[in-house]
Every structure is written in structure tokens, then in C-alpha cells.
PDB file of N, CA, C and O in Angstrom:
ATOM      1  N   UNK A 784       0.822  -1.182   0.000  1.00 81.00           N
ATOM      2  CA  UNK A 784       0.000   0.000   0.000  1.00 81.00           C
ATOM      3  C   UNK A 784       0.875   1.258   0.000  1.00 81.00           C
ATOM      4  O   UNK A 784       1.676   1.433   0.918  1.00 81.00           O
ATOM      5  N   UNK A 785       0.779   1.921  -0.752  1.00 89.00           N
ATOM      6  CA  UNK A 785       1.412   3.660  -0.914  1.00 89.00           C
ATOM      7  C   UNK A 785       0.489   4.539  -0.091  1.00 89.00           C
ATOM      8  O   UNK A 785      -0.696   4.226   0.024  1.00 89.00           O
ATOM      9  N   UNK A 786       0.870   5.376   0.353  1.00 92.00           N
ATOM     10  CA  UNK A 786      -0.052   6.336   1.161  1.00 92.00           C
ATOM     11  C   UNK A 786       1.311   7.166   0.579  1.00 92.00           C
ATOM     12  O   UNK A 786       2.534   7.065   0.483  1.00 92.00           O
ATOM     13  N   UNK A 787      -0.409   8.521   0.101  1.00 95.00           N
ATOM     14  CA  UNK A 787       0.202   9.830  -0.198  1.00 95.00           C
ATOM     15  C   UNK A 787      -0.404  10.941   0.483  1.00 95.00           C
ATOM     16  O   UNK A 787      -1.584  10.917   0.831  1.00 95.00           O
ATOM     17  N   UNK A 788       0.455  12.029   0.710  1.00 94.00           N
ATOM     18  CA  UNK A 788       0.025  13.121   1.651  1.00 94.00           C
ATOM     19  C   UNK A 788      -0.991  14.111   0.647  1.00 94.00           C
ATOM     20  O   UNK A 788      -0.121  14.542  -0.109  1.00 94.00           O
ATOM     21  N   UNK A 789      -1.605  14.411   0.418  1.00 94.00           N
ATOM     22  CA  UNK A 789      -2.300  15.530  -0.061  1.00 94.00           C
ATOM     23  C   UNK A 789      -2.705  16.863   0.725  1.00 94.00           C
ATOM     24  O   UNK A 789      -3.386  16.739   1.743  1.00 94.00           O
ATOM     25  N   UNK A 790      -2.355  17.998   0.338  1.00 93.00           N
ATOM     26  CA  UNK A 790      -3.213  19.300   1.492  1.00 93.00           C
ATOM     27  C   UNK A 790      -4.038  20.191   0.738  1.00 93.00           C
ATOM     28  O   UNK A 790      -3.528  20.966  -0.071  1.00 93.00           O
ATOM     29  N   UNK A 791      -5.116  20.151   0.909  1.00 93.00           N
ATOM     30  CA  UNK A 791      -6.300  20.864   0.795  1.00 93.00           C
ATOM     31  C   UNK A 791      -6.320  22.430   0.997  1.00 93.00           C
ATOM     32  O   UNK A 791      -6.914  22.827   2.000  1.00 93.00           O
ATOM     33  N   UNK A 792      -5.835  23.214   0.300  1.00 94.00           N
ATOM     34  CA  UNK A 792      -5.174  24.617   0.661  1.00 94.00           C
ATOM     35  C   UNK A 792      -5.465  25.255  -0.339  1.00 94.00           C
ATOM     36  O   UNK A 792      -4.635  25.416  -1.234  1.00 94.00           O
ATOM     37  N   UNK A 793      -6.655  25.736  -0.402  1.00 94.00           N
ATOM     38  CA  UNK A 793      -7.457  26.813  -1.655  1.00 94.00           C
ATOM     39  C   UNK A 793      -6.034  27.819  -1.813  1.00 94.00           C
ATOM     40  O   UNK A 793      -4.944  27.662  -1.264  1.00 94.00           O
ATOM     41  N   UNK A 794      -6.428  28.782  -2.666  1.00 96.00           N
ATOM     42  CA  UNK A 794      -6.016  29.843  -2.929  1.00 96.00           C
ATOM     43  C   UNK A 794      -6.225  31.177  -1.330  1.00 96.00           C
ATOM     44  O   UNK A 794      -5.549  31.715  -0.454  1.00 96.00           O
ATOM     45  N   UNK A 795      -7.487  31.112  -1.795  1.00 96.00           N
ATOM     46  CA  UNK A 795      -8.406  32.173  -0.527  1.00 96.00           C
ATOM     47  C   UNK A 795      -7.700  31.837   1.126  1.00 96.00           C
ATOM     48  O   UNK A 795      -7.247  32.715   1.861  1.00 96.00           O
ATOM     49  N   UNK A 796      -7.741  30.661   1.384  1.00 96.00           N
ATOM     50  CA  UNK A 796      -7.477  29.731   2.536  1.00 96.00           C
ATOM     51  C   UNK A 796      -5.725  30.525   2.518  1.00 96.00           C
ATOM     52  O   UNK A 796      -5.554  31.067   3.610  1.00 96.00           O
ATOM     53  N   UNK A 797      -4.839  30.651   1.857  1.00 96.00           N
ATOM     54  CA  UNK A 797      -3.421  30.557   1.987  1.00 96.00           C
ATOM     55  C   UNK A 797      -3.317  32.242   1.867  1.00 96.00           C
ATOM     56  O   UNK A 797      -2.384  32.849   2.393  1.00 96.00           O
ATOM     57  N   UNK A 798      -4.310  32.870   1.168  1.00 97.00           N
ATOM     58  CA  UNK A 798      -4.454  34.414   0.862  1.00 97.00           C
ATOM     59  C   UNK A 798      -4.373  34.985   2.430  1.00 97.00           C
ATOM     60  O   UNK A 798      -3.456  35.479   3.087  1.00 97.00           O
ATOM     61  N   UNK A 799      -5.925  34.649   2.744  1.00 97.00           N
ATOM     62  CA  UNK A 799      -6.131  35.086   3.998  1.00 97.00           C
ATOM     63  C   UNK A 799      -5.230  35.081   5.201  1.00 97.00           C
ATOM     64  O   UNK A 799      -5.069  36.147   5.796  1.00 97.00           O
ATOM     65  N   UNK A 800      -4.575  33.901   5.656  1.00 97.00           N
ATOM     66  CA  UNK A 800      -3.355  33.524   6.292  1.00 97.00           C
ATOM     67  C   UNK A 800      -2.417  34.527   6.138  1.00 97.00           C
ATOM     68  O   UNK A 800      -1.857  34.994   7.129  1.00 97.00           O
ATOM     69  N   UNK A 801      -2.155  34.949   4.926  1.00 97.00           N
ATOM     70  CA  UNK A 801      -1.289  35.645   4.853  1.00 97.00           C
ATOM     71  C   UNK A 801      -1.341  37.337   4.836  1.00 97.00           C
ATOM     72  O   UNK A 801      -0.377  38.101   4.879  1.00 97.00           O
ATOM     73  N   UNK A 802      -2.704  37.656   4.763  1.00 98.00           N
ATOM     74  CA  UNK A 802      -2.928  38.813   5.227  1.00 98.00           C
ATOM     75  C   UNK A 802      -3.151  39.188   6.599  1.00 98.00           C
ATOM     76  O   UNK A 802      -2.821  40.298   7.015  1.00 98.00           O
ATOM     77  N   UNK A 803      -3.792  38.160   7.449  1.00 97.00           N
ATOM     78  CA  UNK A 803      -4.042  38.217   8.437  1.00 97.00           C
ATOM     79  C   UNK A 803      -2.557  38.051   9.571  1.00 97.00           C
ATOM     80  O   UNK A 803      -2.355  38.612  10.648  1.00 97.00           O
ATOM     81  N   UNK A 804      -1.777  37.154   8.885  1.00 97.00           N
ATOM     82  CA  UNK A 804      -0.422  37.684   9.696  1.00 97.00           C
ATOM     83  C   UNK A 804       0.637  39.142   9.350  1.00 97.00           C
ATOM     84  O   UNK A 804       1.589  39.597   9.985  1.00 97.00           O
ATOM     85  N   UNK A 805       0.074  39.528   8.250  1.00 97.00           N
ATOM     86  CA  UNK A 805       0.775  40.259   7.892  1.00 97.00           C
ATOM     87  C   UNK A 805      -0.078  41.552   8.618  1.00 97.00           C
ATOM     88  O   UNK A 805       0.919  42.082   9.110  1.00 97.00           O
ATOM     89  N   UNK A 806      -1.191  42.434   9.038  1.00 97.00           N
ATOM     90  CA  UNK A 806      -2.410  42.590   9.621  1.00 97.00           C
ATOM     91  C   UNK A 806      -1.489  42.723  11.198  1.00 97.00           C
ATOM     92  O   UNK A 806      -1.323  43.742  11.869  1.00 97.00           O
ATOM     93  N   UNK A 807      -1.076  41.554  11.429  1.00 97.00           N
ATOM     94  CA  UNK A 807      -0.741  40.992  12.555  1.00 97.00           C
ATOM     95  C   UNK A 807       1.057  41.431  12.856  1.00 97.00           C
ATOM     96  O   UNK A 807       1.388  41.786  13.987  1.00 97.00           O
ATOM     97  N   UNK A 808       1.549  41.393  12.318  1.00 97.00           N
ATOM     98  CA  UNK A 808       3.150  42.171  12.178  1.00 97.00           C
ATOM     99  C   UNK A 808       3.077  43.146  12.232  1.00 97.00           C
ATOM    100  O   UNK A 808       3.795  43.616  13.114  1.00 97.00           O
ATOM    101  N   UNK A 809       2.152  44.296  11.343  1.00 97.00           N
ATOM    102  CA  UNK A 809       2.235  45.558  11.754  1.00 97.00           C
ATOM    103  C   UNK A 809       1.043  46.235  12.755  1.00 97.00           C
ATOM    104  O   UNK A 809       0.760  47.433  12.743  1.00 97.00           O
ATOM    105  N   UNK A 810       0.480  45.336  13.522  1.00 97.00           N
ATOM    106  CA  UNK A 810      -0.116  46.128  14.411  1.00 97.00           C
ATOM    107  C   UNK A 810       1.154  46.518  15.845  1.00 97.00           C
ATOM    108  O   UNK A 810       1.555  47.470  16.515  1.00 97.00           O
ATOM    109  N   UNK A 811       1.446  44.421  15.602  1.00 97.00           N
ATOM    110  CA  UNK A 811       2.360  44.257  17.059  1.00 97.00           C
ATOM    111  C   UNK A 811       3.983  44.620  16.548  1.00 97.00           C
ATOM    112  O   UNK A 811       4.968  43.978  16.912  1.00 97.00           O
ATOM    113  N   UNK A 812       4.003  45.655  15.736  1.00 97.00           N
ATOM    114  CA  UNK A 812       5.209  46.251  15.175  1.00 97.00           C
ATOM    115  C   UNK A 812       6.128  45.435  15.580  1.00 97.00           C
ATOM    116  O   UNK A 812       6.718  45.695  16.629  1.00 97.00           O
ATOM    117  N   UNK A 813       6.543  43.937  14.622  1.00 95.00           N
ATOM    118  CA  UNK A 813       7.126  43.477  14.131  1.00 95.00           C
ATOM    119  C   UNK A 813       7.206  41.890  15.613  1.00 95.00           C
ATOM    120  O   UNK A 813       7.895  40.874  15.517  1.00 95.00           O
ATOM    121  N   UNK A 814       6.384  42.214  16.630  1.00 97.00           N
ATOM    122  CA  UNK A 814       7.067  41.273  17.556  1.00 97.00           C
ATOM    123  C   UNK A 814       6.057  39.925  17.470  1.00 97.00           C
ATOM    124  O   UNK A 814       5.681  39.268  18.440  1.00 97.00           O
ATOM    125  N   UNK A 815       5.751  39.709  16.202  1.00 96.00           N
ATOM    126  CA  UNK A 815       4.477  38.354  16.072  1.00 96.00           C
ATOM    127  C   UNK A 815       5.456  37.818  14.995  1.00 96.00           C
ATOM    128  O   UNK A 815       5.235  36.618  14.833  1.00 96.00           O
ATOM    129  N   UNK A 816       6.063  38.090  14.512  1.00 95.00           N
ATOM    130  CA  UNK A 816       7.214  38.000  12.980  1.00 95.00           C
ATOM    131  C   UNK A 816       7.821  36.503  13.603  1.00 95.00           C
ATOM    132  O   UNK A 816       7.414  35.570  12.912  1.00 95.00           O
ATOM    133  N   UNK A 817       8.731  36.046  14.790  1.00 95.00           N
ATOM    134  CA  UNK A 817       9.149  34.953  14.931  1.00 95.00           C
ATOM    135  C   UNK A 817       8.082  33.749  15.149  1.00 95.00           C
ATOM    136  O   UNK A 817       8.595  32.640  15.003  1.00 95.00           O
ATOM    137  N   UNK A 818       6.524  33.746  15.511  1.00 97.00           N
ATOM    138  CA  UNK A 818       5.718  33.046  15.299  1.00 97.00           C
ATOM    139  C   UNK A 818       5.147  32.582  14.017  1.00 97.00           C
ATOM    140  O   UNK A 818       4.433  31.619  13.734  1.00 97.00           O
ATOM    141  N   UNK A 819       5.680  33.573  13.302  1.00 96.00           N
ATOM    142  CA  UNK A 819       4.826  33.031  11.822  1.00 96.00           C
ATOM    143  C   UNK A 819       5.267  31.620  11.426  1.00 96.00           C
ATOM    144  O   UNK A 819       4.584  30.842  10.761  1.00 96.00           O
ATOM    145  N   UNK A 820       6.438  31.392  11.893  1.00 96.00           N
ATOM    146  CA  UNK A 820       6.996  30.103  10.767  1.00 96.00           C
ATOM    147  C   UNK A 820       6.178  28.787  11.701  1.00 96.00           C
ATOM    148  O   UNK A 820       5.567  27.828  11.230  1.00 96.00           O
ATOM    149  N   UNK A 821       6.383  29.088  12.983  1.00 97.00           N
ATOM    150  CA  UNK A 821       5.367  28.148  13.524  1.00 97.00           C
ATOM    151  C   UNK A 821       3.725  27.673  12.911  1.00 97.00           C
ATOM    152  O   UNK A 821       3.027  26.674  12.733  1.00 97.00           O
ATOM    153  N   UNK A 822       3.713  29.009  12.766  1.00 97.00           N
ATOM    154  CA  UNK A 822       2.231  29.054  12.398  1.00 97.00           C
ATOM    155  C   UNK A 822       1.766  28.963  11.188  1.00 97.00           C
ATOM    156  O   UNK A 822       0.563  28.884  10.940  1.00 97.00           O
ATOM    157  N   UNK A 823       2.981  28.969  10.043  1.00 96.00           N
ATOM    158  CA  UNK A 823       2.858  28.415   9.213  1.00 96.00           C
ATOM    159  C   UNK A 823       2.643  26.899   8.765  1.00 96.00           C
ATOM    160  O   UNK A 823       1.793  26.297   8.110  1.00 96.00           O
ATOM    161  N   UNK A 824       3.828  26.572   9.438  1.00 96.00           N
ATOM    162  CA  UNK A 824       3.929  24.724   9.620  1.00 96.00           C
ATOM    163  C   UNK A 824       2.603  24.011  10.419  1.00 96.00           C
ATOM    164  O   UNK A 824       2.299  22.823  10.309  1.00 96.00           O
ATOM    165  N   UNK A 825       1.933  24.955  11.196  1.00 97.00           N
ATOM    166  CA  UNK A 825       0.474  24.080  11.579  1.00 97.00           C
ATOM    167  C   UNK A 825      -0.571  24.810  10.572  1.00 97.00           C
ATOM    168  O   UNK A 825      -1.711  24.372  10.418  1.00 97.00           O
ATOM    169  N   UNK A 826      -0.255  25.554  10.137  1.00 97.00           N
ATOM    170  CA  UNK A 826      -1.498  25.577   9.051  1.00 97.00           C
ATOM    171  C   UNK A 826      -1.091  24.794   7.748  1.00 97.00           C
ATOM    172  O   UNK A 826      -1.999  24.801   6.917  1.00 97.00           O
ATOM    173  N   UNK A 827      -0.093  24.203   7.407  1.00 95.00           N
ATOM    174  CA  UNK A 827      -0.124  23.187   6.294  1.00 95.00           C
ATOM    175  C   UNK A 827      -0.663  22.062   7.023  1.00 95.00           C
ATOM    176  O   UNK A 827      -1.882  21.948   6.895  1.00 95.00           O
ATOM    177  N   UNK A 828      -0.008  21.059   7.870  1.00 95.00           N
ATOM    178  CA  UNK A 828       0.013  20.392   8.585  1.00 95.00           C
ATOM    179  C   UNK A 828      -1.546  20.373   8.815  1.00 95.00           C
ATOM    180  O   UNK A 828      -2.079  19.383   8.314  1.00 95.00           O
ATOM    181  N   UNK A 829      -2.443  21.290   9.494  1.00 96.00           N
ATOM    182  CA  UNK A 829      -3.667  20.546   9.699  1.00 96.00           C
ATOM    183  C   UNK A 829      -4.764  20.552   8.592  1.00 96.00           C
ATOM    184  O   UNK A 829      -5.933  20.192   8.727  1.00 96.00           O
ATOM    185  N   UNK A 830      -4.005  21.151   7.188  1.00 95.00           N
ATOM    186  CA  UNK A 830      -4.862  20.806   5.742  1.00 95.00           C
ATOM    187  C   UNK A 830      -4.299  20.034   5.145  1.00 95.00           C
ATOM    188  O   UNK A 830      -4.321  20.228   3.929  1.00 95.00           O
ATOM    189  N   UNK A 831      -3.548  18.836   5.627  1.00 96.00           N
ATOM    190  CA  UNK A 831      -2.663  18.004   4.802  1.00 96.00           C
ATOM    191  C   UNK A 831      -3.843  16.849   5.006  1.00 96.00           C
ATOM    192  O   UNK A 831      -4.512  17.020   6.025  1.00 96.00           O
ATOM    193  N   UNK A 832      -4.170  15.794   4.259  1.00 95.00           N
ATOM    194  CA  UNK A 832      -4.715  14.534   4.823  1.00 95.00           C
ATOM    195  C   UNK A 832      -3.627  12.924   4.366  1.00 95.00           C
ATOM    196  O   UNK A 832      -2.522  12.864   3.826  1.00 95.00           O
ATOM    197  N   UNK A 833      -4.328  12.086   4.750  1.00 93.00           N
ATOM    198  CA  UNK A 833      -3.433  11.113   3.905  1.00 93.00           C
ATOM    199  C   UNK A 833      -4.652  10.274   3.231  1.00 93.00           C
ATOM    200  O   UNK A 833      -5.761   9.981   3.678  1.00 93.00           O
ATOM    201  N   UNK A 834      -3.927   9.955   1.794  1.00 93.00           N
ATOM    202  CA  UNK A 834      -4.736   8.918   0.631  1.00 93.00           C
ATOM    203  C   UNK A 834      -4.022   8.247   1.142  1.00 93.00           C
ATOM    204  O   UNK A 834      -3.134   8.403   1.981  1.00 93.00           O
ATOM    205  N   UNK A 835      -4.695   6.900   0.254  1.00 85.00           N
ATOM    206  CA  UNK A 835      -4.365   5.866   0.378  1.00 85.00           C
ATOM    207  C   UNK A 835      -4.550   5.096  -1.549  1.00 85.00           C
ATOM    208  O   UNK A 835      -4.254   3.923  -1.776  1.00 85.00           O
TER     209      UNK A 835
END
């Protein structure tokens, strides 16, 4: 059996994310900036599924 990862990640879905941290950097003038990469890696991560 092969199992493949697939992630479910519209356009809109990856848009928004990225306005909304960016939204988010310049309110908290620049001190949310070392969370993003975190918060990147769980927003792939919980639109990923696995096929089979």
C-alpha cells in the first residue's frame, strides 16, 4: 500500500493567512514576525490529509 500526503489549501485559505499575519506584524510592530513560521507549519500540517 502507498499512502500519499495531499493538502487541501485553496487559494483564498493561503491568501487570507497571509494577510491576516501580515495585519498581525504591523499592528504588534514586528514582535508576532518569529511566530509566523510556527504558524505556518500548523497551518499546512492541519490541511494536509493522507490517501491511500
Amino acid at each position: 500500500m502507498v499512502k500519499k500526503l495531499r493538502c487541501d489549501v485553496s487559494f483564498a485559505d493561503s491568501l487570507l493567512f497571509l494577510l491576516g499575519w501580515t495585519v498581525l506584524v504591523v499592528i504588534t510592530f514586528g514582535l508576532a514576525s518569529p511566530f509566523f513560521l510556527f504558524s505556518l507549519i500548523k497551518f499546512m500540517i492541519n490541511r494536509t490529509v493522507i490517501e491511500e
